[in-house]
mmCIF file of C-alpha atoms and ligand atoms in Angstrom:
data_model
loop_
_atom_site.group_PDB
_atom_site.id
_atom_site.type_symbol
_atom_site.label_atom_id
_atom_site.label_comp_id
_atom_site.label_asym_id
_atom_site.label_seq_id
_atom_site.Cartn_x
_atom_site.Cartn_y
_atom_site.Cartn_z
ATOM 1 C CA MET D 258 63.249 -11.517 -43.395
ATOM 2 C CA GLN D 259 65.111 -13.648 -41.131
ATOM 3 C CA LYS D 260 62.429 -13.653 -38.138
ATOM 4 C CA MET D 261 59.988 -14.496 -40.966
ATOM 5 C CA PHE D 262 62.175 -17.612 -42.379
ATOM 6 C CA ILE D 263 62.377 -18.932 -37.995
ATOM 7 C CA GLY D 264 59.002 -18.206 -37.843
ATOM 8 C CA LEU D 265 58.042 -20.098 -41.092
ATOM 9 C CA VAL D 266 60.747 -23.017 -40.069
ATOM 10 C CA LEU D 267 58.883 -23.479 -36.551
ATOM 11 C CA TRP D 268 55.404 -23.400 -38.325
ATOM 12 C CA VAL D 269 56.340 -26.044 -40.637
ATOM 13 C CA VAL D 270 57.656 -28.256 -37.856
ATOM 14 C CA MET D 271 55.184 -27.681 -35.601
ATOM 15 C CA LEU D 272 52.486 -28.741 -38.271
ATOM 16 C CA SER D 273 54.314 -31.518 -39.257
ATOM 17 C CA ALA D 274 54.691 -33.036 -35.941
ATOM 18 C CA GLU D 275 50.638 -32.328 -35.253
ATOM 19 C CA GLY D 276 48.528 -35.402 -35.341
ATOM 20 C CA GLY D 277 49.084 -38.385 -37.790
ATOM 21 C CA ILE D 278 48.093 -41.953 -38.907
ATOM 22 C CA LEU D 279 45.777 -44.121 -36.931
ATOM 23 C CA SER D 280 47.117 -47.915 -37.274
ATOM 24 C CA VAL D 281 44.048 -50.089 -38.530
ATOM 25 C CA LYS D 282 43.376 -53.545 -36.620
ATOM 26 C CA TRP D 283 41.994 -55.349 -39.426
ATOM 27 C CA PRO D 284 39.079 -58.216 -37.742
ATOM 28 C CA LYS D 285 40.373 -61.781 -39.189
ATOM 29 C CA LYS D 286 38.074 -62.563 -42.492
ATOM 30 C CA ASN D 287 35.840 -65.600 -41.304
ATOM 31 C CA SER D 288 32.719 -66.661 -43.741
ATOM 32 C CA VAL D 289 30.546 -64.241 -42.898
ATOM 33 C CA GLN D 290 32.864 -61.426 -44.100
ATOM 34 C CA GLN D 291 33.281 -63.317 -47.262
ATOM 35 C CA LYS D 292 29.860 -63.560 -48.089
ATOM 36 C CA ILE D 293 29.041 -59.944 -47.389
ATOM 37 C CA GLU D 294 32.193 -59.114 -49.864
ATOM 38 C CA GLN D 295 31.031 -61.527 -52.311
ATOM 39 C CA GLU D 296 27.676 -59.968 -52.419
ATOM 40 C CA THR D 297 28.680 -56.117 -52.622
ATOM 41 C CA PRO D 298 28.741 -54.568 -55.694
ATOM 42 C CA SER D 299 31.702 -54.777 -58.173
ATOM 43 C CA ALA D 300 30.851 -51.367 -58.866
ATOM 44 C CA LEU D 301 31.195 -50.302 -54.968
ATOM 45 C CA GLN D 302 33.690 -52.371 -54.423
ATOM 46 C CA LYS D 303 35.981 -51.228 -56.905
ATOM 47 C CA LYS D 304 35.060 -47.608 -55.735
ATOM 48 C CA ILE D 305 36.346 -48.130 -52.652
ATOM 49 C CA GLU D 306 39.366 -50.536 -53.031
ATOM 50 C CA GLU D 307 42.004 -47.837 -52.729
ATOM 51 C CA VAL D 308 41.044 -46.927 -49.277
ATOM 52 C CA THR D 309 42.986 -48.094 -46.077
ATOM 53 C CA LEU D 310 40.547 -48.619 -43.667
ATOM 54 C CA PRO D 311 37.386 -50.977 -43.365
ATOM 55 C CA VAL D 312 34.937 -49.520 -45.459
ATOM 56 C CA LEU D 313 31.738 -49.923 -43.216
ATOM 57 C CA LEU D 314 28.122 -49.538 -44.416
ATOM 58 C CA PRO D 315 24.819 -50.699 -43.346
ATOM 59 C CA LYS D 316 23.953 -54.269 -44.941
ATOM 60 C CA SER D 317 20.547 -53.681 -45.823
ATOM 61 C CA TYR D 318 22.107 -50.699 -48.167
ATOM 62 C CA LEU D 319 24.901 -52.422 -50.230
ATOM 63 C CA ARG D 320 22.743 -52.405 -53.069
ATOM 64 C CA ASN D 321 21.138 -48.786 -52.969
ATOM 65 C CA GLN D 322 21.623 -47.137 -56.136
ATOM 66 C CA LYS D 323 21.674 -43.765 -54.778
ATOM 67 C CA MET D 324 24.586 -42.680 -53.101
ATOM 68 C CA SER D 325 27.469 -40.745 -53.494
ATOM 69 C CA ILE D 326 30.720 -42.146 -52.541
ATOM 70 C CA VAL D 327 33.615 -39.650 -51.563
ATOM 71 C CA VAL D 328 37.098 -41.535 -51.284
ATOM 72 C CA GLU D 329 40.983 -40.907 -50.087
ATOM 73 C CA LYS D 330 43.596 -43.140 -49.061
ATOM 74 C CA ASN D 331 42.863 -42.783 -45.272
ATOM 75 C CA TYR D 332 39.418 -41.489 -45.363
ATOM 76 C CA TYR D 333 36.228 -42.028 -46.860
ATOM 77 C CA ALA D 334 32.132 -40.566 -46.780
ATOM 78 C CA ILE D 335 29.494 -42.324 -48.416
ATOM 79 C CA THR D 336 26.206 -40.663 -48.659
ATOM 80 C CA ILE D 337 22.768 -42.226 -48.857
ATOM 81 C CA PHE D 338 19.652 -40.683 -50.199
ATOM 82 C CA PHE D 339 16.499 -41.659 -48.682
ATOM 83 C CA LYS D 340 12.980 -39.762 -49.434
ATOM 84 C CA GLY D 341 13.190 -37.049 -47.311
ATOM 85 C CA ALA D 342 16.477 -37.416 -45.750
ATOM 86 C CA ASN D 343 19.923 -38.330 -46.413
ATOM 87 C CA LEU D 344 22.240 -40.818 -44.322
ATOM 88 C CA MET D 345 25.827 -40.340 -44.383
ATOM 89 C CA ILE D 346 28.792 -42.527 -43.169
ATOM 90 C CA SER D 347 32.511 -41.729 -43.172
ATOM 91 C CA GLY D 348 35.619 -43.422 -41.881
ATOM 92 C CA ASP D 349 38.750 -41.323 -40.972
ATOM 93 C CA ARG D 350 42.468 -42.795 -39.881
ATOM 94 C CA SER D 351 43.687 -39.282 -39.513
ATOM 95 C CA TYR D 352 43.619 -37.854 -35.877
ATOM 96 C CA GLN D 353 44.745 -34.121 -35.288
ATOM 97 C CA LEU D 354 45.348 -34.680 -31.699
ATOM 98 C CA GLU D 355 47.073 -36.551 -28.256
ATOM 99 C CA ILE D 356 45.263 -36.889 -25.237
ATOM 100 C CA ARG D 357 48.334 -35.498 -23.958
ATOM 101 C CA ASP D 358 48.374 -32.341 -25.925
ATOM 102 C CA ILE D 359 45.402 -30.706 -24.220
ATOM 103 C CA ASP D 360 44.613 -29.653 -20.614
ATOM 104 C CA MET D 361 44.097 -32.056 -17.729
ATOM 105 C CA LYS D 362 40.211 -30.846 -17.431
ATOM 106 C CA SER D 363 39.281 -32.025 -20.823
ATOM 107 C CA GLN D 364 41.782 -35.053 -21.151
ATOM 108 C CA LYS D 365 39.361 -36.103 -17.827
ATOM 109 C CA MET D 366 36.300 -34.949 -20.007
ATOM 110 C CA LEU D 367 36.972 -36.702 -22.561
ATOM 111 C CA LYS D 368 38.134 -39.985 -20.835
ATOM 112 C CA ARG D 369 34.182 -39.985 -19.900
ATOM 113 C CA VAL D 370 32.594 -40.077 -23.405
ATOM 114 C CA LYS D 371 31.245 -43.077 -24.066
ATOM 115 C CA GLN D 372 30.114 -43.547 -27.922
ATOM 116 C CA GLU D 373 26.451 -41.835 -28.115
ATOM 117 C CA PHE D 374 24.215 -41.227 -30.026
ATOM 118 C CA VAL D 375 24.016 -37.312 -30.488
ATOM 119 C CA HIS D 376 21.636 -34.757 -31.407
ATOM 120 C CA SER D 377 22.823 -31.531 -33.509
ATOM 121 C CA GLU D 378 21.107 -28.650 -35.287
ATOM 122 C CA GLY D 379 17.980 -31.095 -36.338
ATOM 123 C CA MET D 380 19.843 -34.252 -37.190
ATOM 124 C CA ILE D 381 21.251 -37.411 -34.856
ATOM 125 C CA ILE D 382 25.020 -37.913 -35.303
ATOM 126 C CA ALA D 383 26.946 -41.270 -33.975
ATOM 127 C CA ASP D 384 30.431 -40.926 -33.661
ATOM 128 C CA PHE D 385 32.509 -43.777 -32.909
ATOM 129 C CA SER D 386 35.874 -45.981 -32.905
ATOM 130 C CA ARG D 387 36.228 -48.849 -34.313
ATOM 131 C CA TYR D 388 39.199 -51.169 -35.619
ATOM 132 C CA GLY D 389 41.371 -48.614 -34.609
ATOM 133 C CA VAL D 390 40.260 -45.663 -36.349
ATOM 134 C CA SER D 391 37.448 -43.242 -36.348
ATOM 135 C CA TYR D 392 33.523 -43.450 -38.039
ATOM 136 C CA SER D 393 30.885 -41.097 -37.999
ATOM 137 C CA MET D 394 27.148 -41.889 -38.980
ATOM 138 C CA GLN D 395 24.345 -38.706 -39.187
ATOM 139 C CA VAL D 396 21.086 -38.327 -40.300
ATOM 140 C CA GLU D 397 19.626 -35.612 -41.411
ATOM 141 C CA CYS D 398 16.242 -34.708 -42.939
ATOM 142 C CA ASP D 399 14.065 -32.162 -44.898
ATOM 143 C CA ARG D 400 11.781 -31.587 -42.132
ATOM 144 C CA ILE D 401 13.724 -31.937 -38.932
ATOM 145 C CA GLU D 402 10.859 -31.012 -36.289
ATOM 146 C CA GLU D 403 8.436 -34.458 -37.964
ATOM 147 C CA ASP D 404 10.790 -36.804 -39.536
ATOM 148 C CA LYS D 405 10.584 -39.625 -36.986
ATOM 149 C CA ARG D 406 14.317 -40.332 -38.030
ATOM 150 C CA CYS D 407 15.590 -37.040 -37.070
ATOM 151 C CA VAL D 408 13.493 -36.593 -33.686
ATOM 152 C CA LYS D 409 14.149 -40.591 -32.429
ATOM 153 C CA ASP D 410 17.249 -42.388 -32.560
ATOM 154 C CA GLU D 411 16.210 -45.350 -33.833
ATOM 155 C CA PHE D 412 16.202 -45.223 -37.324
ATOM 156 C CA LEU D 413 20.077 -44.492 -36.932
ATOM 157 C CA ARG D 414 20.410 -47.068 -34.289
ATOM 158 C CA LYS D 415 19.348 -49.363 -36.584
ATOM 159 C CA LEU D 416 21.701 -48.628 -39.092
ATOM 160 C CA TYR D 417 24.690 -48.729 -36.750
ATOM 161 C CA ARG D 418 23.552 -52.084 -35.841
ATOM 162 C CA GLU D 419 23.969 -53.336 -39.490
ATOM 163 C CA LEU D 420 26.815 -52.115 -40.247
ATOM 164 C CA VAL D 421 29.591 -54.201 -41.742
ATOM 165 C CA ILE D 422 32.688 -54.153 -43.904
ATOM 166 C CA VAL D 423 32.442 -53.868 -47.485
ATOM 167 C CA GLY D 424 36.006 -53.623 -48.495
ATOM 168 C CA GLY D 425 38.666 -51.663 -48.071
ATOM 169 C CA LYS D 426 42.667 -52.190 -48.846
ATOM 170 C CA ARG D 427 44.038 -54.452 -46.083
ATOM 171 C CA MET X 30 54.541 -30.507 -26.218
ATOM 172 C CA ARG X 31 52.270 -29.108 -29.120
ATOM 173 C CA HIS X 32 51.192 -26.570 -26.431
ATOM 174 C CA TYR X 33 54.550 -24.980 -27.382
ATOM 175 C CA GLY X 34 53.573 -25.633 -31.327
ATOM 176 C CA THR X 35 51.251 -23.680 -30.600
ATOM 177 C CA ILE X 36 52.719 -20.758 -28.559
ATOM 178 C CA PHE X 37 55.218 -20.937 -31.489
ATOM 179 C CA LEU X 38 52.760 -20.405 -34.034
ATOM 180 C CA LEU X 39 51.228 -17.249 -31.930
ATOM 181 C CA ILE X 40 54.570 -15.871 -31.978
ATOM 182 C CA PHE X 41 55.000 -16.408 -35.719
ATOM 183 C CA LEU X 42 51.457 -15.164 -36.298
ATOM 184 C CA SER X 43 52.494 -12.132 -34.047
ATOM 185 C CA ALA X 44 55.429 -11.132 -35.855
ATOM 186 C CA CYS X 45 54.274 -11.687 -39.488
ATOM 187 C CA THR X 46 50.353 -10.918 -39.212
ATOM 188 C CA GLN X 47 48.823 -9.272 -36.088
ATOM 189 C CA PRO X 48 48.781 -6.194 -35.907
ATOM 190 C CA LYS X 49 51.572 -4.983 -32.700
ATOM 191 C CA ASP X 50 48.855 -3.002 -31.270
ATOM 192 C CA ASN X 51 45.413 -4.340 -31.294
ATOM 193 C CA ASP X 52 43.538 -1.062 -31.992
ATOM 194 C CA ASP X 53 45.538 -1.966 -35.690
ATOM 195 C CA ALA X 54 42.836 -4.196 -36.312
ATOM 196 C CA ASP X 55 40.581 -0.998 -37.975
ATOM 197 C CA LEU X 56 37.864 -2.393 -40.220
ATOM 198 C CA LYS X 57 38.681 1.103 -42.296
ATOM 199 C CA GLN X 58 41.739 -0.936 -43.404
ATOM 200 C CA THR X 59 39.494 -3.927 -44.588
ATOM 201 C CA PRO X 60 37.200 -4.583 -47.403
ATOM 202 C CA ILE X 61 33.698 -3.991 -46.257
ATOM 203 C CA HIS X 62 30.622 -5.203 -47.712
ATOM 204 C CA GLY X 63 27.587 -3.578 -46.588
ATOM 205 C CA ASN X 64 27.784 -2.348 -43.284
ATOM 206 C CA THR X 65 29.944 0.709 -43.386
ATOM 207 C CA SER X 66 30.649 0.258 -39.595
ATOM 208 C CA THR X 67 34.437 1.692 -38.367
ATOM 209 C CA LYS X 68 34.239 0.193 -34.773
ATOM 210 C CA ARG X 69 37.271 -1.432 -33.804
ATOM 211 C CA PHE X 70 36.920 -4.989 -33.384
ATOM 212 C CA SER X 71 36.906 -6.473 -29.789
ATOM 213 C CA PHE X 72 35.984 -9.550 -28.568
ATOM 214 C CA THR X 73 34.831 -10.824 -25.031
ATOM 215 C CA PRO X 74 37.332 -13.812 -23.733
ATOM 216 C CA SER X 75 36.398 -17.581 -24.827
ATOM 217 C CA GLY X 76 34.349 -19.471 -22.845
ATOM 218 C CA LEU X 77 32.829 -15.971 -21.080
ATOM 219 C CA LEU X 78 28.544 -16.143 -22.522
ATOM 220 C CA SER X 79 26.565 -13.684 -23.006
ATOM 221 C CA PRO X 80 24.285 -13.085 -21.400
ATOM 222 C CA ALA X 81 25.503 -15.296 -17.985
ATOM 223 C CA SER X 82 22.289 -17.282 -18.323
ATOM 224 C CA SER X 83 22.819 -18.523 -21.812
ATOM 225 C CA GLY X 84 25.188 -21.611 -20.353
ATOM 226 C CA ARG X 85 29.361 -22.500 -18.752
ATOM 227 C CA GLY X 86 31.885 -22.067 -21.613
ATOM 228 C CA ARG X 87 35.410 -23.010 -21.494
ATOM 229 C CA PHE X 88 36.463 -19.560 -19.616
ATOM 230 C CA GLY X 89 39.817 -19.390 -20.420
ATOM 231 C CA ASP X 90 40.215 -21.661 -23.159
ATOM 232 C CA ASN X 91 42.660 -20.511 -25.934
ATOM 233 C CA PHE X 92 43.988 -22.683 -27.782
ATOM 234 C CA ILE X 93 44.165 -22.390 -30.809
ATOM 235 C CA TYR X 94 42.490 -25.822 -32.022
ATOM 236 C CA ALA X 95 42.912 -25.272 -35.932
ATOM 237 C CA PRO X 96 45.955 -23.197 -36.727
ATOM 238 C CA TYR X 97 45.968 -21.043 -39.647
ATOM 239 C CA ILE X 98 42.649 -20.802 -40.439
ATOM 240 C CA ARG X 99 40.919 -18.844 -43.261
ATOM 241 C CA PHE X 100 37.895 -16.930 -41.500
ATOM 242 C CA PRO X 101 34.632 -18.703 -42.812
ATOM 243 C CA ILE X 102 33.258 -15.405 -44.114
ATOM 244 C CA GLU X 103 34.484 -14.149 -47.223
ATOM 245 C CA HIS X 104 34.746 -10.160 -45.520
ATOM 246 C CA ALA X 105 34.595 -8.793 -42.754
ATOM 247 C CA PRO X 106 32.800 -7.378 -40.878
ATOM 248 C CA ALA X 107 30.783 -10.421 -39.470
ATOM 249 C CA TYR X 108 29.608 -11.179 -35.773
ATOM 250 C CA ILE X 109 29.876 -13.945 -33.776
ATOM 251 C CA ASN X 110 27.679 -13.460 -31.036
ATOM 252 C CA SER X 111 24.245 -15.942 -30.015
ATOM 253 C CA GLN X 112 21.083 -16.243 -32.108
ATOM 254 C CA VAL X 113 19.415 -17.496 -29.576
ATOM 255 C CA TYR X 114 20.285 -15.351 -26.338
ATOM 256 C CA GLY X 115 20.468 -12.581 -29.122
ATOM 257 C CA ILE X 116 18.111 -9.567 -29.569
ATOM 258 C CA GLY X 117 14.694 -11.379 -31.147
ATOM 259 C CA GLY X 118 16.250 -14.662 -30.350
ATOM 260 C CA MET X 119 13.720 -17.080 -28.399
ATOM 261 C CA TYR X 120 15.686 -15.967 -25.124
ATOM 262 C CA GLY X 121 16.806 -12.915 -26.150
ATOM 263 C CA LYS X 122 15.169 -9.530 -25.551
ATOM 264 C CA ALA X 123 12.108 -8.612 -27.484
ATOM 265 C CA GLY X 124 12.882 -7.297 -30.758
ATOM 266 C CA ASN X 125 14.106 -7.922 -34.197
ATOM 267 C CA LEU X 126 17.150 -10.291 -35.372
ATOM 268 C CA CYS X 127 17.928 -7.379 -37.420
ATOM 269 C CA ASP X 128 18.365 -5.401 -34.601
ATOM 270 C CA ARG X 129 21.500 -3.136 -35.271
ATOM 271 C CA ARG X 130 22.867 -4.392 -31.569
ATOM 272 C CA ASN X 131 22.938 -7.579 -33.218
ATOM 273 C CA TYR X 132 25.507 -6.329 -35.585
ATOM 274 C CA GLN X 133 28.360 -5.224 -33.764
ATOM 275 C CA TYR X 134 31.302 -5.984 -31.706
ATOM 276 C CA PRO X 135 32.452 -7.221 -29.395
ATOM 277 C CA TRP X 136 32.454 -10.944 -30.283
ATOM 278 C CA HIS X 137 30.796 -12.991 -27.540
ATOM 279 C CA ASP X 138 31.870 -16.974 -27.982
ATOM 280 C CA ASN X 139 28.858 -18.923 -27.764
ATOM 281 C CA PHE X 140 30.040 -22.879 -27.692
ATOM 282 C CA CYS X 141 29.106 -24.374 -25.294
ATOM 283 C CA GLU X 142 25.534 -22.124 -24.709
ATOM 284 C CA LYS X 143 23.015 -24.298 -23.851
ATOM 285 C CA ARG X 144 21.528 -26.830 -25.778
ATOM 286 C CA GLY X 145 20.266 -30.311 -25.233
ATOM 287 C CA TRP X 146 23.529 -31.656 -27.441
ATOM 288 C CA GLY X 147 25.916 -33.877 -25.766
ATOM 289 C CA MET X 148 29.474 -31.541 -26.026
ATOM 290 C CA PRO X 149 31.927 -33.426 -24.019
ATOM 291 C CA LEU X 150 34.118 -30.607 -23.881
ATOM 292 C CA CYS X 151 31.289 -28.630 -22.263
ATOM 293 C CA PRO X 152 31.131 -27.837 -18.415
ATOM 294 C CA SER X 153 27.557 -28.868 -18.570
ATOM 295 C CA GLY X 154 28.175 -32.031 -20.742
ATOM 296 C CA THR X 155 25.723 -30.621 -23.205
ATOM 297 C CA GLY X 156 26.185 -27.296 -25.753
ATOM 298 C CA HIS X 157 25.776 -25.895 -29.237
ATOM 299 C CA GLN X 158 28.698 -27.756 -31.326
ATOM 300 C CA GLY X 159 30.163 -24.383 -32.668
ATOM 301 C CA VAL X 160 29.212 -21.021 -32.647
ATOM 302 C CA ASP X 161 26.915 -18.596 -34.571
ATOM 303 C CA ILE X 162 28.041 -15.925 -36.929
ATOM 304 C CA ARG X 163 26.189 -13.086 -38.630
ATOM 305 C CA THR X 164 27.474 -11.496 -41.722
ATOM 306 C CA ALA X 165 27.632 -7.435 -42.083
ATOM 307 C CA THR X 166 24.859 -6.929 -42.604
ATOM 308 C CA CYS X 167 21.113 -8.551 -42.505
ATOM 309 C CA ALA X 168 20.617 -9.385 -45.910
ATOM 310 C CA LYS X 169 20.038 -13.008 -46.875
ATOM 311 C CA LYS X 170 21.842 -14.182 -49.480
ATOM 312 C CA ARG X 171 24.649 -12.150 -49.730
ATOM 313 C CA TYR X 172 28.185 -13.101 -47.907
ATOM 314 C CA TYR X 173 30.042 -15.997 -48.706
ATOM 315 C CA ALA X 174 31.018 -18.597 -46.343
ATOM 316 C CA VAL X 175 34.358 -19.765 -48.007
ATOM 317 C CA ALA X 176 36.795 -22.663 -47.303
ATOM 318 C CA VAL X 177 38.367 -22.360 -44.045
ATOM 319 C CA GLU X 178 41.134 -24.437 -45.244
ATOM 320 C CA SER X 179 41.703 -26.818 -48.649
ATOM 321 C CA GLY X 180 40.321 -30.120 -48.416
ATOM 322 C CA ARG X 181 37.385 -31.940 -49.728
ATOM 323 C CA ILE X 182 33.483 -31.550 -49.682
ATOM 324 C CA SER X 183 32.995 -34.982 -48.362
ATOM 325 C CA TYR X 184 29.071 -33.646 -47.484
ATOM 326 C CA ILE X 185 26.490 -31.393 -48.716
ATOM 327 C CA GLY X 186 23.044 -32.575 -47.132
ATOM 328 C CA LYS X 187 19.717 -30.224 -46.863
ATOM 329 C CA TYR X 188 21.040 -27.692 -44.951
ATOM 330 C CA THR X 189 24.612 -28.837 -44.256
ATOM 331 C CA VAL X 190 27.949 -28.567 -46.246
ATOM 332 C CA THR X 191 30.875 -30.285 -44.742
ATOM 333 C CA LEU X 192 34.245 -29.831 -45.485
ATOM 334 C CA ARG X 193 37.385 -32.555 -44.483
ATOM 335 C CA GLY X 194 40.078 -29.950 -45.047
ATOM 336 C CA ASN X 195 43.568 -31.496 -45.501
ATOM 337 C CA SER X 196 44.650 -32.075 -41.796
ATOM 338 C CA GLY X 197 41.920 -34.031 -41.044
ATOM 339 C CA ARG X 198 39.476 -32.163 -39.930
ATOM 340 C CA LYS X 199 35.799 -31.676 -40.327
ATOM 341 C CA TYR X 200 33.749 -28.072 -40.886
ATOM 342 C CA ARG X 201 29.988 -28.234 -40.502
ATOM 343 C CA TYR X 202 28.862 -25.084 -42.487
ATOM 344 C CA LEU X 203 24.964 -24.707 -41.821
ATOM 345 C CA HIS X 204 22.063 -22.761 -43.216
ATOM 346 C CA LEU X 205 23.515 -21.446 -46.158
ATOM 347 C CA ASP X 206 21.214 -21.253 -49.170
ATOM 348 C CA SER X 207 21.251 -24.595 -51.217
ATOM 349 C CA ASN X 208 21.110 -22.444 -54.851
ATOM 350 C CA SER X 209 24.076 -20.819 -54.188
ATOM 351 C CA LEU X 210 26.072 -23.282 -53.648
ATOM 352 C CA GLN X 211 29.341 -23.291 -55.675
ATOM 353 C CA VAL X 212 30.566 -26.865 -54.643
ATOM 354 C CA SER X 213 29.246 -30.024 -55.656
ATOM 355 C CA ARG X 214 30.261 -33.622 -53.007
ATOM 356 C CA GLY X 215 33.697 -35.032 -53.502
ATOM 357 C CA GLN X 216 34.978 -31.743 -54.798
ATOM 358 C CA ARG X 217 38.046 -30.115 -53.885
ATOM 359 C CA VAL X 218 38.479 -26.691 -52.584
ATOM 360 C CA LYS X 219 41.068 -24.506 -52.275
ATOM 361 C CA ARG X 220 41.545 -22.240 -48.919
ATOM 362 C CA GLY X 221 39.182 -19.112 -48.991
ATOM 363 C CA GLN X 222 37.210 -20.803 -52.336
ATOM 364 C CA ARG X 223 33.467 -19.530 -52.136
ATOM 365 C CA ILE X 224 31.029 -22.137 -51.272
ATOM 366 C CA GLY X 225 27.934 -20.843 -51.075
ATOM 367 C CA LEU X 226 25.807 -17.855 -49.618
ATOM 368 C CA VAL X 227 24.938 -17.442 -45.909
ATOM 369 C CA SER X 228 20.898 -17.711 -45.736
ATOM 370 C CA ASP X 229 18.529 -19.002 -43.287
ATOM 371 C CA ASN X 230 18.229 -22.691 -44.549
ATOM 372 C CA MET X 231 17.055 -25.574 -41.636
ATOM 373 C CA GLY X 232 14.782 -27.694 -44.036
ATOM 374 C CA ASN X 233 11.274 -26.658 -43.358
ATOM 375 C CA THR X 234 12.352 -25.248 -39.927
ATOM 376 C CA LYS X 235 12.714 -21.600 -38.822
ATOM 377 C CA THR X 236 15.801 -19.981 -38.177
ATOM 378 C CA SER X 237 17.859 -16.627 -38.389
ATOM 379 C CA ILE X 238 19.764 -15.701 -41.122
ATOM 380 C CA HIS X 239 23.606 -16.522 -39.817
ATOM 381 C CA LEU X 240 26.133 -19.232 -40.586
ATOM 382 C CA HIS X 241 26.645 -22.178 -38.140
ATOM 383 C CA PHE X 242 30.092 -23.134 -38.241
ATOM 384 C CA ASP X 243 31.811 -26.287 -36.387
ATOM 385 C CA MET X 244 34.848 -28.178 -36.338
ATOM 386 C CA LYS X 245 35.048 -31.999 -35.709
ATOM 387 C CA GLN X 246 38.776 -33.385 -34.748
ATOM 388 C CA THR X 247 40.172 -36.815 -33.849
ATOM 389 C CA ILE X 248 41.962 -36.676 -30.234
ATOM 390 C CA ALA X 249 43.570 -40.467 -29.940
ATOM 391 C CA ILE X 250 43.599 -41.339 -26.391
ATOM 392 C CA ASP X 251 46.252 -44.137 -25.982
ATOM 393 C CA GLY X 252 45.786 -45.126 -29.731
ATOM 394 C CA ILE X 253 41.544 -45.061 -29.686
ATOM 395 C CA PRO X 254 40.570 -42.098 -31.608
ATOM 396 C CA LYS X 255 37.842 -40.107 -30.485
ATOM 397 C CA GLN X 256 35.873 -37.454 -32.257
ATOM 398 C CA VAL X 257 34.683 -34.425 -30.455
ATOM 399 C CA TYR X 258 33.635 -30.957 -31.361
ATOM 400 C CA VAL X 259 36.281 -28.433 -30.632
ATOM 401 C CA PRO X 260 35.796 -24.984 -29.474
ATOM 402 C CA PRO X 261 36.852 -23.197 -33.002
ATOM 403 C CA TYR X 262 36.460 -19.551 -30.859
ATOM 404 C CA SER X 263 40.080 -19.103 -30.499
ATOM 405 C CA SER X 264 40.899 -19.670 -34.019
ATOM 406 C CA LEU X 265 38.367 -17.421 -35.482
ATOM 407 C CA VAL X 266 39.704 -14.606 -33.739
ATOM 408 C CA ASP X 267 43.176 -15.407 -35.011
ATOM 409 C CA ALA X 268 41.498 -15.951 -38.587
ATOM 410 C CA TYR X 269 39.392 -12.773 -38.141
ATOM 411 C CA ILE X 270 42.445 -10.614 -37.381
ATOM 412 C CA ARG X 271 43.889 -11.720 -39.999
ATOM 413 C CA LEU X 272 41.558 -11.538 -42.597
ATOM 414 C CA LEU X 273 41.103 -7.359 -40.880
ATOM 415 C CA LYS X 274 44.641 -6.944 -41.657
ATOM 416 C CA GLY X 275 43.949 -8.160 -45.815
ATOM 417 C CA ARG X 276 46.024 -11.211 -45.195
ATOM 418 C CA PRO X 277 43.466 -13.959 -44.418
HETATM 419 ZN ZN1 ZN M 295 24.270 -22.916 -34.215
#
């Protein structure tokens, strides 16, 4: 019993020591940003107002009606539904490990990583960091071998270039 | 520092949940659905791919990236091995995908199996991103995939379900039968809760009956976050032993 208790304490200590929450480096608000926020539908703004990181969306889809929004204080995921495909964009302030926690060889491997568009099981995914937090965008199609959106990067790259801050709690 | 945390966890798990002797992890002691195999659980080391021509893995990386997760298939037995290089697979020996030899131990890691997909943590820079898991038998839509940790369903796509665990880790479940999903977008789920039935769903493209399971986590590099797929194999071996012992 005592052994179990000590084990449990060690485990709790270990879990609490692991990872944490990243600090957000909010950009200064300028006239362009103010204009975007004015253009963002209030219904959408209301849904994301408690998210404590910049909420990014492609500019041309601010008014898209077909969206699903999942929010937490330190996280959001928005899915936009297209005909035959979905786009998901998420942002997250949490981290689970620090670079020093992994072996040296892996540290070197990770430091080499550049933001890139990665193909994955028929999807295309872009993971990137911005404003001190991590974001992910992915497109998934019904017809993965024929739908250009899931075969070539262009579609996701275009949406990536269009990303703007639509809200979030500073 | 956190390697010590992992070591402590392993000691704790060994003391509390793992058999003193690995031989103890006998399938006879577990709820078995479908397959009545009584062969003892065994697994080859993480990073050792089978066949060797299927790629070069992270040999020797036994780090448990996702401590104390629940095994993603509801019941044992389940088999981690290659779909593509297994019997009946695209680059495997000729035969049927349902061949019994695909449904037996030992497990083989396939995280870094050859693919054209970017994988910073694989020696070649590309790889599979996750592992493929076969259920007890080749039956389609019979075995449930379950939540590996409590969290929230952040995305449901055409053939993908993503669970964001309370740890912030993202777990991807691929190829579940869409009509069998027990969860909806945004739903909070508890560890072990059913997600959907393992199938061969990949939109209009063919794949074999299996669960592709991967884990993505954020690693802070001097304050800058990087999201990467991390090796799930050691975490799954640990989770499976607990499942076999009836303490998932
Ligand atoms: Zn796979």
